[in-house]
XYZ file of C-alpha atoms in Angstrom:
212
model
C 36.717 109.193 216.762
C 34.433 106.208 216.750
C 33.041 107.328 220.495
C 31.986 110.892 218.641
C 30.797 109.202 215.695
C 28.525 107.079 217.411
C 26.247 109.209 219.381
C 25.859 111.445 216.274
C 24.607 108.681 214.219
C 22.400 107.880 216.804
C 20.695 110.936 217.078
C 20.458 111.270 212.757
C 18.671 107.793 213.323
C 16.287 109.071 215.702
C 15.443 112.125 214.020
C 14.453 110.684 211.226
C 12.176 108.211 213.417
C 10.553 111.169 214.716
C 9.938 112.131 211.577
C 8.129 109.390 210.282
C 6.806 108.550 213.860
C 5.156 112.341 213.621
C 4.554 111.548 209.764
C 2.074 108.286 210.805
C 0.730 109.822 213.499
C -0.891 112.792 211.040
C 1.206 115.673 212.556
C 4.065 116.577 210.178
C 3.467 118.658 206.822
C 3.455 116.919 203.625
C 6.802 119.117 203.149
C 8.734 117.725 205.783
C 7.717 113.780 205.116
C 8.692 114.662 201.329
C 11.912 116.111 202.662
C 12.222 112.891 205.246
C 11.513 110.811 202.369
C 14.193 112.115 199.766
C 16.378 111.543 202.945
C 16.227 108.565 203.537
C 16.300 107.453 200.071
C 20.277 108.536 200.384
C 20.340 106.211 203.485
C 18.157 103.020 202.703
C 16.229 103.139 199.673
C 14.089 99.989 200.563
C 13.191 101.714 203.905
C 12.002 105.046 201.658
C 9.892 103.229 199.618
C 8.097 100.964 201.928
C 7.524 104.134 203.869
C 6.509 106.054 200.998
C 3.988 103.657 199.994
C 2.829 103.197 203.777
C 2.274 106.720 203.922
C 0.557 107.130 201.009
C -2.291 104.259 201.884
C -2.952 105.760 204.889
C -3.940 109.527 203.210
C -1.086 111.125 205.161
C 0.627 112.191 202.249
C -0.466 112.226 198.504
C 0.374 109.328 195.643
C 1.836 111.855 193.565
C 4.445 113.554 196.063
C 5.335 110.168 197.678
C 6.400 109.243 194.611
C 7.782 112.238 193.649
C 9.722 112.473 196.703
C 11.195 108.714 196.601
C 11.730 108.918 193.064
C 13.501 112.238 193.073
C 15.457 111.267 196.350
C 17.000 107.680 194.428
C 17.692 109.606 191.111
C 19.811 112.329 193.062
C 21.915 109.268 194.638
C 22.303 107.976 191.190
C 23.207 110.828 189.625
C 25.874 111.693 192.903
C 27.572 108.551 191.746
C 28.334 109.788 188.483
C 29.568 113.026 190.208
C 31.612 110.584 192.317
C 33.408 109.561 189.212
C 34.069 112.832 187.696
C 35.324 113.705 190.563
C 37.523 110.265 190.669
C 39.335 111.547 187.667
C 41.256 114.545 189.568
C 43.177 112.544 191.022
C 46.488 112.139 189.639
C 47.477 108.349 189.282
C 43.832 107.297 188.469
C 44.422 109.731 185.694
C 47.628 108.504 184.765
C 46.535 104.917 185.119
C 43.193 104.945 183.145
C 42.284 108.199 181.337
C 43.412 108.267 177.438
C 42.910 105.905 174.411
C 42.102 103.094 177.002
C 39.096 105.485 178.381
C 38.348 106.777 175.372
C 37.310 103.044 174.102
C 35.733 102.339 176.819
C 33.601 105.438 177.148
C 32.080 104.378 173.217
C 31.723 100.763 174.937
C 29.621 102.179 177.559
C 27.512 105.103 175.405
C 26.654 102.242 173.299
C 25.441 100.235 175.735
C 24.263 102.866 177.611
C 20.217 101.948 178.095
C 20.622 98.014 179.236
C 23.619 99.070 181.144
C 21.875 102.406 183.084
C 18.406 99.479 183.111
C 20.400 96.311 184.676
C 22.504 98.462 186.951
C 19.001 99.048 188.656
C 18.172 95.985 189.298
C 20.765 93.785 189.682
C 22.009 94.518 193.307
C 25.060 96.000 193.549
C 25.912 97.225 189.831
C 25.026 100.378 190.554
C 28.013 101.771 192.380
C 30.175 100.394 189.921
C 28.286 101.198 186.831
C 27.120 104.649 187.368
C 30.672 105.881 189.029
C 32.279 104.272 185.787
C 29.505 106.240 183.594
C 31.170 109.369 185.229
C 34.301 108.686 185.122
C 34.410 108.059 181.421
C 32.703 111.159 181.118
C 29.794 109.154 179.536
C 27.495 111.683 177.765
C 25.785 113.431 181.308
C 22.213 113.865 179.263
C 22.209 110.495 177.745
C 22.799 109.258 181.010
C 20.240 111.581 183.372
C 17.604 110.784 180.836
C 17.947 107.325 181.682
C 18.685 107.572 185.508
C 15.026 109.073 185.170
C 13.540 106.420 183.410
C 14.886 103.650 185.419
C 14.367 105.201 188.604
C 10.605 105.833 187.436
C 9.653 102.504 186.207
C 11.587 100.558 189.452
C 9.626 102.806 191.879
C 6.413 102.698 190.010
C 6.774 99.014 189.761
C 8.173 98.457 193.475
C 4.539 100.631 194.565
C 2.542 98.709 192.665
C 3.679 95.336 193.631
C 3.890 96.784 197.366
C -0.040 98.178 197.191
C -1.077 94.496 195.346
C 0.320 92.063 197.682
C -0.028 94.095 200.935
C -3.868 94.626 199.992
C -3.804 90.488 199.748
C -1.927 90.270 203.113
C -4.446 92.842 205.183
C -7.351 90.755 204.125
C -5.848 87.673 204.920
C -4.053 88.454 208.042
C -5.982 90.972 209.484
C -3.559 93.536 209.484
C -2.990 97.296 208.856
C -3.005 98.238 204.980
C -0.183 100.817 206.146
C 1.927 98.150 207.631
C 1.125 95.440 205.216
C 1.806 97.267 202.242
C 5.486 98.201 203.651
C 6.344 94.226 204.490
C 6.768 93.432 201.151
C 9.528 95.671 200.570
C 10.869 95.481 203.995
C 10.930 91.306 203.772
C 12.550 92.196 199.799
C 15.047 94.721 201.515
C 16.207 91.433 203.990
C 16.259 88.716 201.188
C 18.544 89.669 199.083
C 21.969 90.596 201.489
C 20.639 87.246 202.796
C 20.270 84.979 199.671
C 23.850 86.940 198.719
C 25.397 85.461 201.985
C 24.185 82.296 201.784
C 25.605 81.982 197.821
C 28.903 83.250 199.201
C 29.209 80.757 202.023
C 28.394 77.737 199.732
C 30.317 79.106 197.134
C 33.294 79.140 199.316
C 32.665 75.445 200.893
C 32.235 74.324 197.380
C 35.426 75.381 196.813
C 36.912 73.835 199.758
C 35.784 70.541 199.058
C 38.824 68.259 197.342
């Protein structure tokens, strides 16, 4: 199964290369880089943004659909993951297990805290998947919640474009290179850092722990 899966991944990879390969290169339609965007957004968000924002310096594709398109593309992802726990509660010993007086607390816990919890879930790597799948499985009020997925997912990608657009404008006058490509590094070298810095606090962790 791995030997079928693997040249199938492969070519999903290198489509969407060609896309954005076509996309820099000024031959795709805005349409189709919108569609590559929300895409890849479901794949590596980092990757969409610094991509969106890339795009968007260099003319190929407007400020307004970039970020439409990378917004819209994250906010579907976070909203699949409070499908995911909807779904999570058809099955029969997760039911047994956790839905009734116990869920029922903890879904007035959560509604409560509902804005820093839906706020710090998007930026705190890896809270989301836990947070927003719990959201749905407590059945969580679904328009409380989408209202703000939105709002989140708006001021990280405004914020994440802006900070992108600042310091790559700094690095292509200082290094000479590409506002397309320098405005993407910053998100790209953020998109590295953190599984990094996450490692590194794991491994110490566990030699601190080793040590009599």
């Amino acid at each position: 199964m791995l030997s079928d899966a693997a040249p199938v991944a492969s070519a999903d990879w290198h489509a969407v290369i060609a896309w954005f390969h076509g996309a820099l290169s000024g031959t795709a339609d805005p349409w189709v880089i919108a569609l590559a965007l929300v895409l890849t957004t479901l794949l590596l968000e980092d990757v969409a943004i610094a991509a969106g924002v890339a795009l968007a310096t260099q003319g190929t594709i407007s400020w307004g659909l970039s970020l439409a398109a990378v917004g819209g593309g994250i906010a579907v992802g976070d909203l699949g993951l409070y499908a995911l726990g909807m779904v999570a509660t058809r099955v029969p010993w997760l039911r047994r297990r956790y839905i009734g007086e116990r869920s029922a607390w903890a879904r007035e816990q959560v509604t409560r805290r509902l804005p820093s919890a839906v706020l710090l879930a998007r930026v705190i790597p890896g809270l989301r998947l836990v947070t927003y799948t719990a959201c749905g499985f407590l059945r969580v009020p679904f328009a409380a919640f989408c209202a703000w997925v939105l709002l989140a997912v708006a001021l990280w990608t405004g914020a994440l474009y802006g900070l992108s657009l600042a310091i790559g404008a700094a690095l292509a006058r200082q290094l000479g290179l590409p506002l397309p490509v320098a405005v993407a590094l910053p998100i790209l070298v953020l998109a590295a850092a953190v599984p990094l810095w996450r490692m590194i606090h794991q491994r110490f962790r566990s030699t601190s722990s080793s040590l009599p």
